Each structure stands twice: as structure tokens, then as C-alpha cells.
Coordinates of C-alpha atoms and ligand atoms in Angstrom, one line a residue:
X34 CA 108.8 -113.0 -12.0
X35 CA 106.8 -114.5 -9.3
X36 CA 107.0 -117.8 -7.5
X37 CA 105.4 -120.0 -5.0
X38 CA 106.1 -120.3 -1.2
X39 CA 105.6 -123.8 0.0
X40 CA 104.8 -122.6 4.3
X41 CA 104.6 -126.1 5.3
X42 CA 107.2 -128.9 4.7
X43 CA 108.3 -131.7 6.9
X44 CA 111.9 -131.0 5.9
X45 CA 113.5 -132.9 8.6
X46 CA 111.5 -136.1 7.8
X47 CA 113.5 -139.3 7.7
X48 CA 113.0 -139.9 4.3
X49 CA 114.4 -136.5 3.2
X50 CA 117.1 -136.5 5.4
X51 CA 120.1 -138.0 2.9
X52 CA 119.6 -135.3 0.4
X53 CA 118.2 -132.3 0.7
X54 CA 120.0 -130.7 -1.7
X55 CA 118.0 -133.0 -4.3
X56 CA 114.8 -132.0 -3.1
X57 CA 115.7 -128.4 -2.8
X58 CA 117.0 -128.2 -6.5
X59 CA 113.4 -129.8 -7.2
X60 CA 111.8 -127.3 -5.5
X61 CA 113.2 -124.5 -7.3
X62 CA 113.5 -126.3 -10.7
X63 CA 109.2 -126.1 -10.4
X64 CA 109.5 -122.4 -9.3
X65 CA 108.8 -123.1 -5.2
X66 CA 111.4 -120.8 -3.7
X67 CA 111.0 -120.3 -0.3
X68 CA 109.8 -123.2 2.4
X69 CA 108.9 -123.0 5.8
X70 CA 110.1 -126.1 7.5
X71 CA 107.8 -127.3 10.4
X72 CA 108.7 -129.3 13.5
X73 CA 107.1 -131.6 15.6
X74 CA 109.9 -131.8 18.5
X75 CA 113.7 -131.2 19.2
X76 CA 115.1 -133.5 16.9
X77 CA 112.8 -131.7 13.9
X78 CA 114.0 -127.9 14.7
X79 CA 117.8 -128.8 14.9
X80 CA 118.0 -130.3 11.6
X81 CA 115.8 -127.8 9.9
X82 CA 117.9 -125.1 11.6
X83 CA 120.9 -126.5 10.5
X84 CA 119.3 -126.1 6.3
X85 CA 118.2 -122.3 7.2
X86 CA 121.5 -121.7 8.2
X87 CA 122.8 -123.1 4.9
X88 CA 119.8 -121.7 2.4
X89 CA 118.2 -118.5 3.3
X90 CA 114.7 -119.0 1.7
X91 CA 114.1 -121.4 4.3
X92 CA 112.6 -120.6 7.5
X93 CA 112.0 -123.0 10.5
X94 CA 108.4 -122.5 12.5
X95 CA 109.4 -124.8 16.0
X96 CA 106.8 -126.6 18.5
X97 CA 105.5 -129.6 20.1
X98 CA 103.1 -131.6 18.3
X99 CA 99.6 -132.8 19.3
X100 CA 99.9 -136.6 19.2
X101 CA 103.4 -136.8 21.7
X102 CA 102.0 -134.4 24.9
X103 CA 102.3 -137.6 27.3
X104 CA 106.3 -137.7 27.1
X105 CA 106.8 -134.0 27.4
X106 CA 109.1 -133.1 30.3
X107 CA 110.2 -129.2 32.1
X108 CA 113.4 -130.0 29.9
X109 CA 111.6 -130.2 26.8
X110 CA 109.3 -126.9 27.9
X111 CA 113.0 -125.1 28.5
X112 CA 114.2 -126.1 24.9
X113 CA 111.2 -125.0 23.1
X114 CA 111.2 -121.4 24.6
X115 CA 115.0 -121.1 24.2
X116 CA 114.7 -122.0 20.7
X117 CA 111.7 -119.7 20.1
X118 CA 114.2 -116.9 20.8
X119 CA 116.1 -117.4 17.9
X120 CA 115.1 -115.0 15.1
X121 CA 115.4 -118.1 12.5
X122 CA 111.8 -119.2 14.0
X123 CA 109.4 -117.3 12.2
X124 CA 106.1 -119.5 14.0
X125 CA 105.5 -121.7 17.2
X126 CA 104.5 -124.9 15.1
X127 CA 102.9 -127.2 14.4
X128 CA 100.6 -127.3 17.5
X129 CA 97.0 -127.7 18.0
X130 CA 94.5 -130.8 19.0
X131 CA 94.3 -134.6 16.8
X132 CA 91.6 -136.1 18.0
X133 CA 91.8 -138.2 15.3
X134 CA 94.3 -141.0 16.0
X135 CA 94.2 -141.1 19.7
X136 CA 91.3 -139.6 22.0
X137 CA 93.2 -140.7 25.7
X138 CA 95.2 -137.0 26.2
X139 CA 92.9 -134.8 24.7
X140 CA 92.6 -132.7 28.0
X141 CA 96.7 -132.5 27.9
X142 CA 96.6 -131.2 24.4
X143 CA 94.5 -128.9 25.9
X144 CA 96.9 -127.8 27.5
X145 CA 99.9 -128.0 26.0
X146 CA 98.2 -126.1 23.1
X147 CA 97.3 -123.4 25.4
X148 CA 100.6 -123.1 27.2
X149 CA 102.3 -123.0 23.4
X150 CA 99.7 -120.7 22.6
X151 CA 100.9 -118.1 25.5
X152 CA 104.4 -118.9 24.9
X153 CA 103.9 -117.5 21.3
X154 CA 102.2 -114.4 22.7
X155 CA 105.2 -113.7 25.1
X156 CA 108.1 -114.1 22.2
X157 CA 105.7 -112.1 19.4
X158 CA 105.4 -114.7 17.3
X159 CA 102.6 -116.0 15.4
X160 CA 101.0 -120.0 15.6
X161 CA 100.7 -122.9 12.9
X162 CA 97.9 -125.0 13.8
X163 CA 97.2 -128.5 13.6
X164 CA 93.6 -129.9 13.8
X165 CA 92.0 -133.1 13.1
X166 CA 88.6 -133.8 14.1
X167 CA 88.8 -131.0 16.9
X168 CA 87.9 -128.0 15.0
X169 CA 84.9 -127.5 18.0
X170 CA 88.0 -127.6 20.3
X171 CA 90.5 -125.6 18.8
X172 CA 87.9 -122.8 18.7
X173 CA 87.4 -122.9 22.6
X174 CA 91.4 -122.9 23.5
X175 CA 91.9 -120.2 20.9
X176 CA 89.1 -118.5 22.6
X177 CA 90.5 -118.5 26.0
X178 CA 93.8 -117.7 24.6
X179 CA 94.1 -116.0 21.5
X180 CA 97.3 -116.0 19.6
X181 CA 98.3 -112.4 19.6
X182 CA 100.1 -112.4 16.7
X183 CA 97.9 -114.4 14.3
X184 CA 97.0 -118.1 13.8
X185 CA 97.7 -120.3 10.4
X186 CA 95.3 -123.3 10.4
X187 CA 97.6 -125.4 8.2
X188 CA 96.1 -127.6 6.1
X189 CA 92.5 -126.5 6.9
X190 CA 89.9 -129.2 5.9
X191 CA 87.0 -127.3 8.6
X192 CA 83.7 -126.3 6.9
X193 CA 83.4 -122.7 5.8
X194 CA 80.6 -122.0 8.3
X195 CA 83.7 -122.9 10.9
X196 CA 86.1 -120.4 9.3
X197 CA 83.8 -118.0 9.6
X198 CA 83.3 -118.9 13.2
X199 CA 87.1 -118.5 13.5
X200 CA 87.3 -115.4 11.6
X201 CA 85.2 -113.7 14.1
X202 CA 87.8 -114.4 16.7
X203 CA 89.8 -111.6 17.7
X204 CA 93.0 -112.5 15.9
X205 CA 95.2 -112.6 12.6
X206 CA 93.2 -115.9 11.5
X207 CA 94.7 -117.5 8.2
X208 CA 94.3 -121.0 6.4
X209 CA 96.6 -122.8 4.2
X210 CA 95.4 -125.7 1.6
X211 CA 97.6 -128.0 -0.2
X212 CA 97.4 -131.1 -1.9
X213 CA 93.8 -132.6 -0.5
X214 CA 92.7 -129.7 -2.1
X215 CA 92.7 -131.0 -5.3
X216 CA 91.7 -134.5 -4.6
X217 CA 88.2 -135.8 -7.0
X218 CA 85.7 -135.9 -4.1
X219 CA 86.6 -132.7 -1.9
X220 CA 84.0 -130.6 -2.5
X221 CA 84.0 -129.4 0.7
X222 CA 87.4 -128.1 1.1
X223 CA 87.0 -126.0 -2.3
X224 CA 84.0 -124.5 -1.0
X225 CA 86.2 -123.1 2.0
X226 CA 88.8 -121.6 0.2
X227 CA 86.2 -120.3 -2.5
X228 CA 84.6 -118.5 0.7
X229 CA 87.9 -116.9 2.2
X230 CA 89.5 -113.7 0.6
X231 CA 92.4 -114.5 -1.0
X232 CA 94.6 -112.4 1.9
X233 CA 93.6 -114.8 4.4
X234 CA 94.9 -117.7 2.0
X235 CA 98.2 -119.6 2.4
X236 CA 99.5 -122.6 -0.2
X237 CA 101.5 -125.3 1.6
X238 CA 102.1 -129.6 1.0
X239 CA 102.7 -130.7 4.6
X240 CA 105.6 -132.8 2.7
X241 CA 105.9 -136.0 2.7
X242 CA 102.3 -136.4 3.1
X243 CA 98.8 -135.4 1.2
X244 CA 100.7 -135.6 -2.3
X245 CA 98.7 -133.7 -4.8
X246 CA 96.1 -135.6 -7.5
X247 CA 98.3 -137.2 -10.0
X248 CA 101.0 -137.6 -7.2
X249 CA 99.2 -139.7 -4.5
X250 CA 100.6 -142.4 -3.2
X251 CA 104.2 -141.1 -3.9
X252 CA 105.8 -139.0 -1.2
X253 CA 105.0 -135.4 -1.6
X254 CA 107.6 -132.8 -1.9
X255 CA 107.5 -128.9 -1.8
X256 CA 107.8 -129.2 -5.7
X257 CA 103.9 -130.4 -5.5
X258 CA 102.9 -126.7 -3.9
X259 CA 103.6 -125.4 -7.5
X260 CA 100.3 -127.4 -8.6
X261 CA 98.2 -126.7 -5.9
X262 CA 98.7 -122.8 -7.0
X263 CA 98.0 -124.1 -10.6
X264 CA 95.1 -125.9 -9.5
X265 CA 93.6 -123.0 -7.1
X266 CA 94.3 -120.4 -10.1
X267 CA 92.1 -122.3 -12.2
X268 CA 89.7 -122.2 -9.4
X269 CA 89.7 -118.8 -9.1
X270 CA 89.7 -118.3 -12.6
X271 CA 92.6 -115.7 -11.9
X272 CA 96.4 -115.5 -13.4
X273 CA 98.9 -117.8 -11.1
X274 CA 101.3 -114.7 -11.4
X275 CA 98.6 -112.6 -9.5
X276 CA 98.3 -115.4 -6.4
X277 CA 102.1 -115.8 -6.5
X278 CA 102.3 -112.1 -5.7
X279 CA 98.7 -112.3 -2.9
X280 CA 100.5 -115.3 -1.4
X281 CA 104.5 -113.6 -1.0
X282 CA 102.4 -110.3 0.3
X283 CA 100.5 -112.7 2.7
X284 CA 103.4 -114.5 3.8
X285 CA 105.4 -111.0 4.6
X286 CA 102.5 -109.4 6.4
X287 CA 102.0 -112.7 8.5
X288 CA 105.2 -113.8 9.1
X289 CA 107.1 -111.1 9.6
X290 CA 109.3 -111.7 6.8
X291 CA 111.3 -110.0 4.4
X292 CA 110.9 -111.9 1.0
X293 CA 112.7 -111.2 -2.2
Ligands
LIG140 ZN1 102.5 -131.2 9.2

């Protein structure tokens, strides 16, 4: 029997953090059994280290995120590509540009994107990207400095002209949707993933946040990824069985991962 793969979860989020074995069991009681943890920093990697060690369907992607470049330091730069060596860390992530929130540093996460970008190339490890309002952006430092060993746009809410754009990068180029995608008025992020072949697709929640219709304003959980597969099957008029299956052989060829 197939199941879902949840490839982005903020498992080392605050809120989480006094029982993961709760939100875990969740998980698996909905049929989500495997989760790539994300980091944003130090802090985020260690703890979602520490759960890989203890559950082996989780794996730990490690990087610095977008909106913190001003207080990185050598030390931090030293941390990062010591950690990447550790063959827990399946991607550098989540890294990328945000113009969203904060437009002072966007030449630093320039950047820091860019060196992340080569540090991925160096260890052989794939990218998890975050953009917001810098898709433009992200195209010209990918451009400069492709990531040899694929790119994951995580959450991708970009127009489908743009993924084309990206797709004619040379590079592994993949996009992941979650919870926004089923959300009344977003038109424009089914029309993307209508538009990509279904091996370029990747089902994540970006837990706690973007909860799923029916779930919003609660805190999201990898649970949720269950009914964004659901939602997309219905979509695609297709079996959920059969994207359960695309999306495991998608995670294995990308990832590098051996999946039950
Ligand atoms: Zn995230």
C-alpha cells in the first residue's frame, strides 16, 4: 500500500517541540510516512537531527534562511558545511531570496544564496528553495550558479510561464505545493501544477504554516499533506495510489533516498 511523503515540515518549530511523538503518530495515523524536516539555522538542524536519529523516515535538509543573512558570521558558514557532511542531510535548505517581508539585504541574500548554492554543488547535494516575491531573482542567481544536483522550489506559488522559464535552466528543477494549493481563490497556483508533469511534482505543508482549506487558521501539521494529495488527485482526475507511488519515485530519484 502506498503512502504520502510530507518533504517539507518545520519539525523543530517551537510549537512542536514538547511532543513530537504526538505529531508523529498523527502523521502516520493519516498515512504520511516519511517527512523531510527543514531548517532555517543551527538551532533548527540539531533538534531535527536529534528525531532522524530516533525515527528513520525522517530526513533533515540543513541551511540558512533568507530573512536572517545580516547576523551570519565565518562560525555559522563553518557549521553549515560541517553539518552538510553528515549523510542524515539529504538537501541544503531552506534557502533562497524573500523579498517579501524585508527589501534592505536583498543583495546579501544574493549572496548568501549563491555561496549555499556552490556549497551544495561541492557536497553533491541537491537545494530546497525559498522564494517570495523574487521569482525574477532567483532565476538570475540560479543562472549564474546552477545547483548541480537539482533544485526543489518549495512551496511554489510562481506563474506557469515562470516554471517554464526555470525548467529551461540546465538543472534537476522540481516544485512542491501544499496547502495554499487548495485555498478557494488560487487559481493561479492550480494552473502551475496542472502545467508540470507529474515527475517534476513534490507534495509538502511547510508545517506549522499554510494549513490546508478546512484547516486554516489552525496550525498545520504533516497530517494535512494527506489532503493536499487528495485534493491534487481529484485535480488530476487520477487514483491517489498512483501519485503516492509518482511522488515516493520522485522523492528517491531526487533525493537520493532509499524509501520503503
Ligand atoms: Zn518553510
Amino acid at each position: 500500500m502506498g503512502y504520502w511523503i510530507d518533504t517539507h515540515s518545520h519539525l523543530s518549530d517551537d510549537s512542536f517541540r514538547a511532543d513530537p511523538e504526538g505529531y508523529l503518530s498523527r502523521a502516520a495515523e493519516n498515512n504520511v510516512r516519511h517527512i523531510a524536516a527543514i531548517s532555517c539555522n543551527k538551532e533548527d538542524w540539531e533538534w531535527n537531527l536529534a528525531l532522524a536519529s530516533k525515527y528513520p523516515f525522517i530526513d533533515v535538509m540543513a541551511g540558512f534562511y533568507p530573512g536572517d543573512v545580516q547576523n551570519l558570521t565565518e562560525d555559522d558558514w563553518r557549521d553549515l558545511e560541517a553539518v552538510l557532511r553528515d549523510p542524515r542531510i539529504i538537501a541544503v535548505g531552506e534557502i533562497g531570496l524573500d523579498y517579501y517581508w524585508d527589501k534592505t539585504y536583498t543583495e546579501l541574500q544574493k549572496e548568501v544564496f549563491a555561496r549555499q548554492i556552490e556549497m551544495a554543488n561541492e557536497l553533491r547535494k541537491p537545494i530546497s528553495i525559498h522564494c517570495r516575491d523574487a521569482y525574477e531573482d532567483t532565476y538570475e542567481v540560479l543562472k549564474n550558479h546552477p545547483a548541480k544536483y537539482g533544485a526543489l522550489f518549495h512551496c511554489y506559488s510562481g506563474s506557469k510561464e515562470m516554471a517554464v522559464q526555470y525548467r529551461t535552466l540546465p538543472m534537476d528543477v522540481r516544485f512542491a505545493f501544499g496547502g495554499t494549493l487548495t485555498y478557494k481563490n488560487n487559481h493561479r497556483q492550480r494552473e502551475a501544477v496542472m502545467s508540470l508533469p507529474l515527475d517534476r511534482i513534490m507534495l509538502e505543508t511547510d508545517s506549522p504554516y499554510l494549513s490546508p482549506q478546512g484547516f486554516r487558521g489552525k496550525k498545520n501539521e504533516s497530517k494535512n499533506v494527506r489532503y493536499v494529495g487528495e485534493f491534487l488527485a481529484e485535480l488530476w482526475k487520477t487514483d491517489e495510489d498512483i501519485l503516492q507511488e509518482q511522488f515516493r519515485r520522485n522523492y528517491i530519484d531526487f533525493f537520493k533516498r532509499d524509501l520503503p
